[in-house]
DNA sequence: AGTGATTTGTGCGTATGTATG
DNA sequence: CCATACATACGCACAAATCAC
């Protein structure tokens, strides 16, 4: 699993990051908490807007649930 | 009421989106909050710039009021 | 009870690249 | 060549919910 993003790819960064996080969830690398947007910002070298958009894709896909002020949490596979 | 945008139309996307949102306000589909720019981005498949420009048209028409950091809110018909 | 830190929600301004006419 | 429209992306500021102390 590639752990960084390709700035030259035609695929948008926010989509790449969403795909990456989803793969990590599927692989059991991320189990409970999705890293905070600020963490994603630092870990993957993207802006917060890009991180936020990626996380929203996870939510739309049923992979995560956001709780404002608390964080973003993985939805177990048997609940989606 | 058509709920999506026509990419082949000569009418710019931001104008189509503004018309759509205004129609939804008139129809009472949108009553209090105008969806966030990021939400519009995902729902209608447009960029944030396009969403923002559409919302600004609503503001210019007296249909909405923007509060930075909070959101965009519908102005009731009897107040415009 | 209160204050500051953390985290997400939302909007603003700007830059860059692509496509179209 | 130039203007317009659009998408992506960055960085920022402010708002609000929650948490830690």
Coordinates of N, CA, C and O (backbone and C1' of nucleotides) in Angstrom, one line a residue, chain B residues 36-37 48 52 69 72, chain C residues 9-14:
Chain B
X36 N -23.9 24.3 2.9 CA -22.5 24.8 2.9 C -21.9 24.7 1.5 O -22.3 23.8 0.7
X37 N -21.0 25.6 1.2 CA -20.3 25.5 -0.1 C -19.7 24.2 -0.4 O -19.8 23.7 -1.6
X48 N -15.7 24.7 -5.6 CA -16.1 25.6 -4.5 C -16.3 27.0 -5.0 O -17.2 27.7 -4.6
X52 N -19.6 29.1 -4.5 CA -19.5 30.4 -3.8 C -20.1 31.5 -4.7 O -20.9 32.3 -4.2
X69 N -17.9 31.8 9.0 CA -17.6 30.9 10.1 C -18.9 30.2 10.6 O -18.8 29.3 11.4
X72 N -24.6 30.1 5.6 CA -25.4 31.0 4.8 C -26.8 30.7 5.1 O -27.3 29.5 5.2
Chain C
dG9 P -17.2 18.3 10.4 O5' -17.6 19.9 10.7 C5' -18.7 20.3 11.5 C4' -19.2 21.6 11.1 C3' -19.4 21.8 9.6 O3' -20.5 22.5 9.3 C1' -17.8 23.4 10.4
dT10 P -21.0 22.7 7.8 O5' -20.4 24.1 7.4 C5' -20.8 25.3 8.1 C4' -20.0 26.4 7.7 C3' -19.8 26.6 6.2 O3' -20.7 27.6 5.7 C1' -17.8 27.1 7.3
dG11 P -20.8 28.0 4.2 O5' -19.8 29.3 4.1 C5' -19.9 30.4 5.0 C4' -18.7 31.3 4.9 C3' -18.4 31.8 3.5 O3' -18.2 33.2 3.5 C1' -16.5 30.9 4.5
dC12 P -17.8 34.0 2.2 O5' -16.2 34.1 2.4 C5' -15.7 34.8 3.5 C4' -14.3 35.4 3.2 C3' -14.2 35.9 1.8 O3' -13.4 37.1 1.8 C1' -12.6 34.1 2.2
dG13 P -13.4 37.9 0.4 O5' -11.9 37.6 -0.1 C5' -10.8 37.8 0.8 C4' -9.5 37.3 0.3 C3' -9.3 37.6 -1.2 O3' -8.1 38.3 -1.4 C1' -9.0 35.3 -0.8
dT14 P -7.7 38.7 -2.9 O5' -6.7 37.6 -3.4 C5' -5.7 37.1 -2.5 C4' -5.1 35.8 -3.0 C3' -4.7 35.9 -4.5 O3' -3.3 36.0 -4.6 C1' -5.7 33.8 -3.9

